[in-house]
Amino acid sequence: MTEDKILLTARYAEGDLNEDESAAFETRMQSDEELQQHLKDYQHIHQSLKMQLANDANDERFKNTLKGLNKQYFRDEPKVISFKPALKWLTGVAAVLIVGLLVWAPWRSNLYEKYANNGQMLVTERGAEATTDLDKAAALYNEKNYSAAKTILEKLYVKEPANAMLGYYYGLTLLETTQLDSGRKVLTQIYTGESVFKYDSAYGIALSYLKEDKKAECKTWLQKIPKGTTHYQQAIELIEKL
Amino acid sequence: MAKAVHPDQRYLTALITNDTGVVNEIYKKCAGKVKSFIVFNNGTTSDAEDIFQEALVDIYNQAKYKNLQLTCPFEPFLLLVCKRKWLNELKKRSILPVTKNEDDLLHIGEDTFEQAELLEQQQEQSTLFLKAFEKLGERCKEIIRWSMQGDAQEKVAEALGVTYGYLRKKKSECMASLIKLVQVNK
């Protein structure tokens, strides 16, 4: 009996019954729980099997979608580089060293040399007829023999303290020979006066402070140099670097 | 009566229609979690990839062929399916899992457990049905295999070189034999 029912259910489900037989099956099923269960089982088994066997084009497409995403989410991720503890320490130490180096900045000592007043002392107003003391001083100054130039300029400056040019170069030679305070005093006088050397003097003073690594003072003096003067561009650059 | 279908059924629909955007969303939400669970539990990224794909294919199949109706939220369901799959895999490899089965799953609703359990049962059963199918005669296998490929049975009959009537009759007989085989094995 059971065997008949299973086959009957299969034929019903597969549309192998004719119309009358089919209608009779449905009527019978309403009161026959066994048939109801057979039909359920049939559909369950049929679909489960279909799931395993079908693999149609859509299933393939779906699996391809998964494959693509698998690559993205399980494989092609950027690897997080994890340092070993020792390496971590090393990088820390290296970072500290670099920061320290930036603060200490040994190459900064070159700033003075880079921005130092390497201008030539020009004595244009003099004629060529005789070599004066001023000419000698200028020659020595230009040869960077500052102490010899200083000796001559000092005498001339004492004679003509109002001569801004003499004062300016005398001041610079003082600075170059590390008589910073007296040099600054001379230059400050020129700065407070009115002459073409006014702002050149300010620049000289600023650099004298740079030489001593007194950055704040250096800055203050650099900031006194207005736009349009000889040393303005240098002053701006130097302020930035400080 | 059956429980109300959860709004997350949309994820199953997206799987069936191969809606790449939504499938991507699923990966974004869940792939990382499954990966960390499996990698933490004696697995590799490649294991995680396999398990994740298997789980999605199972859910896809159940939704497409067995009309799976989701009565719980999708994400915990998928995660639970993956976990169960992996724990079974560990059993097969006879490795003890690090995390106990339930410990980290306490916050998951009963519905989710039931649904995951059901999915697993269904998958196991379908494997049994396939084994029974393999025991059928060659002709039956051929007919069933072909008829499962598409829905247009007339075309299947044509491809097999038989009449539609013969196909229906033969398929009914073959399926009846299959069902009997399954029931004998129960």
CSV table of C-alpha atoms in Angstrom, one decimal:
chain,number,residue,atom,x,y,z
A,1,MET,CA,0.0,0.0,0.0
A,2,THR,CA,2.6,2.5,1.1
A,3,GLU,CA,4.6,1.9,-2.1
A,4,ASP,CA,1.6,2.8,-4.2
A,5,LYS,CA,1.1,6.0,-2.3
A,6,ILE,CA,4.7,7.1,-2.8
A,7,LEU,CA,4.6,6.5,-6.5
A,8,LEU,CA,1.1,8.1,-6.7
A,9,THR,CA,2.4,11.2,-5.0
A,10,ALA,CA,5.4,11.3,-7.3
A,11,ARG,CA,3.2,11.0,-10.4
A,12,TYR,CA,0.9,13.7,-9.0
A,13,ALA,CA,3.8,16.1,-8.3
A,14,GLU,CA,5.4,15.4,-11.7
A,15,GLY,CA,2.1,16.0,-13.5
A,16,ASP,CA,1.9,12.4,-14.7
A,17,LEU,CA,-1.7,12.0,-13.6
A,18,ASN,CA,-4.5,13.0,-15.9
A,19,GLU,CA,-7.0,15.6,-14.9
A,20,ASP,CA,-9.5,13.2,-13.2
A,21,GLU,CA,-6.8,11.3,-11.4
A,22,SER,CA,-5.2,14.5,-10.2
A,23,ALA,CA,-8.5,15.9,-8.9
A,24,ALA,CA,-9.2,12.5,-7.2
A,25,PHE,CA,-5.7,12.7,-5.6
A,26,GLU,CA,-6.4,16.1,-4.2
A,27,THR,CA,-9.7,15.1,-2.7
A,28,ARG,CA,-8.2,12.1,-1.2
A,29,MET,CA,-5.3,14.0,0.3
A,30,GLN,CA,-7.6,16.3,2.2
A,31,SER,CA,-8.6,13.5,4.5
A,32,ASP,CA,-5.4,11.4,4.2
A,33,GLU,CA,-2.6,12.7,6.4
A,34,GLU,CA,-0.2,10.1,5.0
A,35,LEU,CA,-0.6,11.5,1.5
A,36,GLN,CA,-0.1,15.0,2.8
A,37,GLN,CA,3.2,13.9,4.4
A,38,HIS,CA,4.3,12.1,1.3
A,39,LEU,CA,3.8,15.2,-0.8
A,40,LYS,CA,5.7,17.3,1.7
A,41,ASP,CA,8.5,14.8,1.7
A,42,TYR,CA,8.5,14.6,-2.0
A,43,GLN,CA,8.9,18.4,-2.4
A,44,HIS,CA,11.5,18.5,0.3
A,45,ILE,CA,13.6,15.7,-1.3
A,46,HIS,CA,13.1,17.0,-4.8
A,47,GLN,CA,14.2,20.5,-4.0
A,48,SER,CA,17.1,19.4,-1.8
A,49,LEU,CA,18.4,17.2,-4.6
A,50,LYS,CA,17.8,20.0,-7.1
A,51,MET,CA,19.9,22.2,-4.9
A,52,GLN,CA,22.8,19.7,-5.2
A,53,LEU,CA,22.4,18.9,-8.8
A,54,ALA,CA,21.1,22.1,-10.5
A,55,ASN,CA,24.0,24.5,-10.5
A,56,ASP,CA,22.5,26.6,-13.2
A,57,ALA,CA,23.9,29.7,-14.8
A,58,ASN,CA,22.6,32.0,-12.0
A,59,ASP,CA,24.2,29.8,-9.4
A,60,GLU,CA,27.5,30.1,-11.3
A,61,ARG,CA,27.1,33.9,-11.5
A,62,PHE,CA,26.4,34.0,-7.8
A,63,LYS,CA,29.5,31.9,-7.0
A,64,ASN,CA,31.6,34.2,-9.2
A,65,THR,CA,30.4,37.2,-7.2
A,66,LEU,CA,31.5,35.4,-4.0
A,67,LYS,CA,34.9,34.6,-5.5
A,68,GLY,CA,35.5,38.2,-6.4
A,69,LEU,CA,34.5,39.4,-3.0
A,70,ASN,CA,36.5,36.7,-1.3
A,71,LYS,CA,39.6,38.0,-2.9
A,72,GLN,CA,38.8,41.5,-1.8
A,73,TYR,CA,37.9,40.7,1.8
A,74,PHE,CA,40.1,37.7,2.6
A,75,ARG,CA,43.2,38.1,0.5
A,76,ASP,CA,44.1,41.4,-1.0
A,77,GLU,CA,44.0,43.3,2.2
A,78,PRO,CA,47.0,45.5,3.0
A,79,LYS,CA,49.0,43.8,5.7
A,80,VAL,CA,49.4,45.7,8.8
A,81,ILE,CA,53.1,45.9,9.6
A,82,SER,CA,53.7,45.0,13.2
A,83,PHE,CA,57.1,45.8,14.6
A,84,LYS,CA,58.8,43.4,16.9
A,85,PRO,CA,59.2,44.9,20.3
A,86,ALA,CA,62.9,45.5,19.8
A,87,LEU,CA,62.3,47.2,16.5
A,88,LYS,CA,59.6,49.3,18.1
A,89,TRP,CA,62.2,50.5,20.6
A,90,LEU,CA,64.7,51.2,17.9
A,91,THR,CA,62.3,53.3,15.9
A,92,GLY,CA,61.4,55.2,19.1
A,93,VAL,CA,65.1,55.9,19.8
A,94,ALA,CA,65.6,56.9,16.2
A,95,ALA,CA,62.7,59.3,16.3
A,96,VAL,CA,64.1,60.9,19.5
A,97,LEU,CA,67.5,61.2,17.9
A,98,ILE,CA,66.0,62.9,14.9
A,99,VAL,CA,64.0,65.3,16.9
A,100,GLY,CA,67.0,66.0,19.1
A,101,LEU,CA,69.1,66.6,16.1
A,102,LEU,CA,66.5,69.1,14.7
A,103,VAL,CA,66.5,71.0,18.0
A,104,TRP,CA,70.2,71.0,18.4
A,105,ALA,CA,70.7,71.6,14.7
A,106,PRO,CA,74.5,71.7,14.5
A,107,TRP,CA,74.3,72.9,10.9
A,108,ARG,CA,72.6,76.1,12.3
A,109,SER,CA,76.1,77.4,13.3
A,110,ASN,CA,76.6,77.9,9.7
A,111,LEU,CA,73.8,80.4,9.6
A,112,TYR,CA,76.1,83.2,10.8
A,113,GLU,CA,78.6,82.4,8.1
A,114,LYS,CA,75.9,82.2,5.5
A,115,TYR,CA,74.4,85.5,6.5
A,116,ALA,CA,77.5,87.3,7.7
A,117,ASN,CA,78.2,90.7,6.2
A,118,ASN,CA,80.6,89.7,3.5
A,119,GLY,CA,80.2,93.0,1.7
A,120,GLN,CA,83.2,94.8,0.3
A,121,MET,CA,84.2,98.0,1.8
A,122,LEU,CA,84.0,100.4,-1.1
A,123,VAL,CA,85.6,103.8,-0.9
A,124,THR,CA,84.2,105.3,-4.0
A,125,GLU,CA,84.3,109.0,-3.1
A,126,ARG,CA,88.1,108.9,-3.0
A,127,GLY,CA,90.2,109.9,-6.0
A,128,ALA,CA,92.9,107.6,-7.3
A,129,GLU,CA,95.7,110.1,-6.8
A,130,ALA,CA,97.0,109.0,-3.4
A,131,THR,CA,96.6,106.0,-1.2
A,132,THR,CA,95.0,107.3,1.9
A,133,ASP,CA,94.7,105.5,5.2
A,134,LEU,CA,91.0,104.9,4.3
A,135,ASP,CA,92.1,103.1,1.1
A,136,LYS,CA,94.5,101.0,3.1
A,137,ALA,CA,91.8,100.1,5.6
A,138,ALA,CA,89.4,99.2,2.8
A,139,ALA,CA,92.0,97.0,1.2
A,140,LEU,CA,92.7,95.2,4.5
A,141,TYR,CA,89.0,94.9,5.2
A,142,ASN,CA,88.4,93.4,1.8
A,143,GLU,CA,91.2,90.9,2.4
A,144,LYS,CA,89.3,90.1,5.6
A,145,ASN,CA,92.3,91.2,7.7
A,146,TYR,CA,89.8,92.8,10.1
A,147,SER,CA,92.2,93.4,13.0
A,148,ALA,CA,94.6,95.4,10.8
A,149,ALA,CA,91.7,97.3,9.2
A,150,LYS,CA,90.3,97.9,12.7
A,151,THR,CA,93.5,99.7,13.9
A,152,ILE,CA,93.4,102.1,11.0
A,153,LEU,CA,89.6,102.6,11.1
A,154,GLU,CA,89.8,103.2,14.8
A,155,LYS,CA,92.2,106.2,14.3
A,156,LEU,CA,90.0,107.6,11.5
A,157,TYR,CA,86.8,107.1,13.5
A,158,VAL,CA,88.2,108.9,16.5
A,159,LYS,CA,89.0,111.9,14.3
A,160,GLU,CA,85.6,111.9,12.5
A,161,PRO,CA,83.1,110.3,14.9
A,162,ALA,CA,80.2,111.7,12.8
A,163,ASN,CA,81.3,109.9,9.7
A,164,ALA,CA,78.8,107.1,9.4
A,165,MET,CA,80.8,105.2,6.9
A,166,LEU,CA,83.9,105.1,9.1
A,167,GLY,CA,81.7,104.2,12.1
A,168,TYR,CA,80.0,101.5,10.3
A,169,TYR,CA,83.1,99.7,9.0
A,170,TYR,CA,84.9,100.3,12.3
A,171,GLY,CA,81.9,98.7,14.1
A,172,LEU,CA,82.0,95.7,11.8
A,173,THR,CA,85.7,95.2,12.3
A,174,LEU,CA,85.1,95.3,16.0
A,175,LEU,CA,82.4,92.6,15.6
A,176,GLU,CA,84.7,90.5,13.4
A,177,THR,CA,87.4,90.6,16.0
A,178,THR,CA,84.9,89.5,18.6
A,179,GLN,CA,84.7,92.8,20.4
A,180,LEU,CA,81.0,92.4,20.2
A,181,ASP,CA,79.9,94.9,22.9
A,182,SER,CA,82.0,97.9,21.7
A,183,GLY,CA,81.1,97.0,18.1
A,184,ARG,CA,77.5,97.1,18.9
A,185,LYS,CA,77.8,100.4,20.7
A,186,VAL,CA,79.4,102.0,17.6
A,187,LEU,CA,76.8,100.5,15.3
A,188,THR,CA,73.9,101.4,17.6
A,189,GLN,CA,75.0,105.0,17.4
A,190,ILE,CA,74.8,104.9,13.6
A,191,TYR,CA,71.5,103.1,13.7
A,192,THR,CA,70.0,105.9,15.9
A,193,GLY,CA,71.3,108.5,13.6
A,194,GLU,CA,70.3,109.1,10.0
A,195,SER,CA,72.6,107.8,7.3
A,196,VAL,CA,72.7,105.3,4.4
A,197,PHE,CA,74.3,102.9,6.9
A,198,LYS,CA,71.4,103.0,9.4
A,199,TYR,CA,69.9,99.7,8.5
A,200,ASP,CA,73.1,98.1,7.5
A,201,SER,CA,74.1,98.8,11.1
A,202,ALA,CA,71.0,97.1,12.4
A,203,TYR,CA,71.8,94.1,10.3
A,204,GLY,CA,75.4,94.0,11.6
A,205,ILE,CA,74.1,94.1,15.2
A,206,ALA,CA,71.6,91.4,14.5
A,207,LEU,CA,74.4,89.1,13.2
A,208,SER,CA,76.5,89.9,16.2
A,209,TYR,CA,73.8,88.4,18.3
A,210,LEU,CA,73.5,85.4,16.0
A,211,LYS,CA,77.2,84.8,16.5
A,212,GLU,CA,76.5,84.6,20.2
A,213,ASP,CA,73.4,82.4,19.5
A,214,LYS,CA,71.2,85.1,21.1
A,215,LYS,CA,68.3,84.4,18.7
A,216,ALA,CA,65.7,86.6,20.4
A,217,GLU,CA,67.9,89.7,20.2
A,218,CYS,CA,69.0,88.8,16.7
A,219,LYS,CA,65.4,88.6,15.6
A,220,THR,CA,64.5,91.9,17.3
A,221,TRP,CA,67.2,93.7,15.3
A,222,LEU,CA,66.4,92.0,12.1
A,223,GLN,CA,62.8,93.1,12.5
A,224,LYS,CA,64.0,96.7,12.5
A,225,ILE,CA,65.1,96.4,8.9
A,226,PRO,CA,62.4,97.8,6.7
A,227,LYS,CA,61.4,96.7,3.2
A,228,GLY,CA,63.4,98.1,0.4
A,229,THR,CA,66.7,98.2,2.1
A,230,THR,CA,69.8,96.3,1.2
A,231,HIS,CA,69.5,93.6,3.8
A,232,TYR,CA,65.7,93.3,3.9
A,233,GLN,CA,65.6,90.0,2.0
A,234,GLN,CA,68.4,88.4,4.0
A,235,ALA,CA,66.7,89.6,7.2
A,236,ILE,CA,63.4,88.0,6.3
A,237,GLU,CA,65.1,84.7,5.4
A,238,LEU,CA,67.1,84.6,8.5
A,239,ILE,CA,64.0,85.3,10.7
A,240,GLU,CA,62.3,82.4,9.1
A,241,LYS,CA,65.2,80.1,9.8
A,242,LEU,CA,65.4,81.1,13.4
B,1,MET,CA,1.5,29.1,11.8
B,2,ALA,CA,4.9,30.1,10.6
B,3,LYS,CA,6.6,33.0,12.3
B,4,ALA,CA,6.7,36.4,10.6
B,5,VAL,CA,9.4,36.9,8.0
B,6,HIS,CA,12.2,39.2,9.2
B,7,PRO,CA,12.8,42.3,7.1
B,8,ASP,CA,16.4,41.0,6.6
B,9,GLN,CA,14.8,38.6,4.2
B,10,ARG,CA,16.0,41.2,1.7
B,11,TYR,CA,19.5,39.8,2.1
B,12,LEU,CA,18.3,36.4,0.9
B,13,THR,CA,16.6,38.0,-2.0
B,14,ALA,CA,19.8,39.9,-2.8
B,15,LEU,CA,21.7,36.6,-2.8
B,16,ILE,CA,19.2,35.0,-5.2
B,17,THR,CA,19.2,37.9,-7.5
B,18,ASN,CA,23.0,38.2,-7.3
B,19,ASP,CA,22.8,41.9,-6.1
B,20,THR,CA,26.5,42.6,-5.9
B,21,GLY,CA,26.0,45.8,-3.9
B,22,VAL,CA,24.2,44.1,-1.1
B,23,VAL,CA,26.4,41.0,-1.2
B,24,ASN,CA,29.3,43.3,-0.8
B,25,GLU,CA,27.6,44.9,2.2
B,26,ILE,CA,27.3,41.4,3.7
B,27,TYR,CA,31.0,40.9,3.3
B,28,LYS,CA,31.8,44.3,4.7
B,29,LYS,CA,29.7,43.6,7.8
B,30,CYS,CA,30.6,40.0,8.4
B,31,ALA,CA,33.8,38.8,6.7
B,32,GLY,CA,36.1,40.4,9.2
B,33,LYS,CA,34.2,38.9,12.2
B,34,VAL,CA,34.2,35.4,10.7
B,35,LYS,CA,37.9,35.7,9.9
B,36,SER,CA,38.9,36.7,13.4
B,37,PHE,CA,36.8,34.0,14.9
B,38,ILE,CA,38.3,31.3,12.7
B,39,VAL,CA,41.8,32.6,12.9
B,40,PHE,CA,41.5,32.8,16.7
B,41,ASN,CA,40.2,29.2,16.7
B,42,ASN,CA,43.1,27.3,15.1
B,43,GLY,CA,42.1,28.3,11.5
B,44,THR,CA,43.7,30.2,8.7
B,45,THR,CA,42.4,33.1,6.6
B,46,SER,CA,41.9,30.6,3.8
B,47,ASP,CA,39.8,28.4,6.1
B,48,ALA,CA,37.7,31.5,6.9
B,49,GLU,CA,37.3,32.2,3.2
B,50,ASP,CA,36.0,28.7,2.5
B,51,ILE,CA,33.7,28.6,5.5
B,52,PHE,CA,32.3,32.0,4.7
B,53,GLN,CA,31.6,31.1,1.1
B,54,GLU,CA,30.1,27.7,2.0
B,55,ALA,CA,27.8,29.4,4.4
B,56,LEU,CA,26.6,31.9,1.9
B,57,VAL,CA,26.1,29.3,-0.8
B,58,ASP,CA,24.1,27.1,1.7
B,59,ILE,CA,21.9,30.1,2.5
B,60,TYR,CA,21.6,31.0,-1.2
B,61,ASN,CA,20.6,27.4,-2.0
B,62,GLN,CA,18.1,27.1,0.8
B,63,ALA,CA,16.5,30.4,-0.2
B,64,LYS,CA,16.4,29.6,-3.8
B,65,TYR,CA,15.3,26.0,-3.9
B,66,LYS,CA,13.7,25.5,-0.5
B,67,ASN,CA,12.1,28.9,0.0
B,68,LEU,CA,14.0,29.6,3.2
B,69,GLN,CA,12.2,32.4,5.1
B,70,LEU,CA,14.3,34.3,7.6
B,71,THR,CA,12.6,34.8,10.9
B,72,CYS,CA,15.7,36.3,12.6
B,73,PRO,CA,18.2,39.1,11.8
B,74,PHE,CA,20.6,38.1,9.0
B,75,GLU,CA,24.0,39.0,10.5
B,76,PRO,CA,23.9,36.9,13.7
B,77,PHE,CA,22.4,34.1,11.6
B,78,LEU,CA,25.2,34.1,9.1
B,79,LEU,CA,27.8,34.4,11.9
B,80,LEU,CA,26.3,31.5,13.7
B,81,VAL,CA,26.1,29.4,10.6
B,82,CYS,CA,29.8,30.1,10.0
B,83,LYS,CA,30.7,29.3,13.6
B,84,ARG,CA,28.8,26.0,13.6
B,85,LYS,CA,30.5,25.1,10.3
B,86,TRP,CA,33.9,25.8,11.7
B,87,LEU,CA,33.2,23.9,14.9
B,88,ASN,CA,32.2,20.9,12.9
B,89,GLU,CA,35.3,21.3,10.8
B,90,LEU,CA,37.4,21.3,14.0
B,91,LYS,CA,35.6,18.2,15.2
B,92,LYS,CA,36.6,16.5,11.9
B,93,ARG,CA,40.2,17.6,12.3
B,94,SER,CA,39.9,16.5,16.0
B,95,ILE,CA,41.1,19.8,17.3
B,96,LEU,CA,39.4,21.2,20.4
B,97,PRO,CA,37.9,24.6,19.8
B,98,VAL,CA,39.3,27.4,22.0
B,99,THR,CA,36.0,29.1,22.5
B,100,LYS,CA,33.2,27.1,23.9
B,101,ASN,CA,30.2,26.7,21.7
B,102,GLU,CA,27.7,28.8,23.5
B,103,ASP,CA,29.9,31.2,25.6
B,104,ASP,CA,30.1,34.0,23.1
B,105,LEU,CA,26.7,33.4,21.6
B,106,LEU,CA,24.6,34.2,24.6
B,107,HIS,CA,23.4,37.4,23.1
B,108,ILE,CA,22.0,35.6,20.0
B,109,GLY,CA,18.3,35.1,20.0
B,110,GLU,CA,16.6,31.7,20.1
B,111,ASP,CA,15.2,32.2,16.6
B,112,THR,CA,18.7,32.5,15.2
B,113,PHE,CA,19.7,29.3,16.9
B,114,GLU,CA,16.7,27.5,15.5
B,115,GLN,CA,17.2,28.8,12.1
B,116,ALA,CA,20.9,28.0,12.0
B,117,GLU,CA,20.1,24.5,13.3
B,118,LEU,CA,17.5,24.0,10.6
B,119,LEU,CA,19.9,25.2,7.9
B,120,GLU,CA,22.4,22.7,9.1
B,121,GLN,CA,19.9,19.9,9.2
B,122,GLN,CA,18.7,20.7,5.7
B,123,GLN,CA,22.2,20.7,4.4
B,124,GLU,CA,22.9,17.3,6.0
B,125,GLN,CA,19.7,15.9,4.7
B,126,SER,CA,20.4,17.1,1.2
B,127,THR,CA,23.8,15.3,1.4
B,128,LEU,CA,22.0,12.1,2.4
B,129,PHE,CA,19.5,12.5,-0.5
B,130,LEU,CA,22.4,12.9,-2.9
B,131,LYS,CA,24.0,9.7,-1.6
B,132,ALA,CA,20.7,7.9,-2.1
B,133,PHE,CA,20.5,9.4,-5.6
B,134,GLU,CA,23.9,7.9,-6.4
B,135,LYS,CA,22.5,4.4,-5.7
B,136,LEU,CA,19.9,4.7,-8.4
B,137,GLY,CA,20.3,3.1,-11.8
B,138,GLU,CA,22.1,5.0,-14.5
B,139,ARG,CA,18.9,5.7,-16.5
B,140,CYS,CA,17.2,7.1,-13.4
B,141,LYS,CA,20.2,9.2,-12.5
B,142,GLU,CA,20.4,10.6,-16.0
B,143,ILE,CA,16.7,11.5,-16.1
B,144,ILE,CA,16.7,13.1,-12.7
B,145,ARG,CA,19.9,15.0,-13.3
B,146,TRP,CA,18.6,16.4,-16.5
B,147,SER,CA,15.2,17.3,-15.2
B,148,MET,CA,16.9,19.2,-12.3
B,149,GLN,CA,18.8,21.5,-14.7
B,150,GLY,CA,16.0,23.7,-15.9
B,151,ASP,CA,12.3,24.2,-15.4
B,152,ALA,CA,11.2,23.6,-18.9
B,153,GLN,CA,10.6,19.8,-18.7
B,154,GLU,CA,9.6,19.7,-22.4
B,155,LYS,CA,13.0,20.8,-23.4
B,156,VAL,CA,14.6,18.3,-21.0
B,157,ALA,CA,12.6,15.5,-22.7
B,158,GLU,CA,13.8,16.7,-26.1
B,159,ALA,CA,17.4,16.8,-25.0
B,160,LEU,CA,17.0,13.2,-23.7
B,161,GLY,CA,15.4,12.1,-26.9
B,162,VAL,CA,12.2,10.9,-25.2
B,163,THR,CA,8.6,12.2,-25.2
B,164,TYR,CA,7.4,14.5,-22.5
B,165,GLY,CA,4.9,11.9,-21.3
B,166,TYR,CA,7.6,9.3,-21.0
B,167,LEU,CA,9.8,11.7,-19.0
B,168,ARG,CA,7.1,12.4,-16.5
B,169,LYS,CA,6.3,8.7,-16.0
B,170,LYS,CA,9.9,7.7,-15.8
B,171,LYS,CA,10.8,10.6,-13.5
B,172,SER,CA,7.9,9.8,-11.1
B,173,GLU,CA,9.1,6.2,-10.9
B,174,CYS,CA,12.7,7.1,-10.3
B,175,MET,CA,11.8,9.7,-7.7
B,176,ALA,CA,9.6,7.2,-5.9
B,177,SER,CA,12.5,4.7,-5.8
B,178,LEU,CA,14.7,7.4,-4.4
B,179,ILE,CA,12.2,8.3,-1.7
B,180,LYS,CA,12.0,4.6,-0.7
B,181,LEU,CA,15.7,4.4,-0.6
B,182,VAL,CA,15.8,7.5,1.7
B,183,GLN,CA,13.2,6.0,4.0
B,184,VAL,CA,14.9,2.7,4.2
B,185,ASN,CA,18.0,4.5,5.4
B,186,LYS,CA,16.2,6.5,8.0
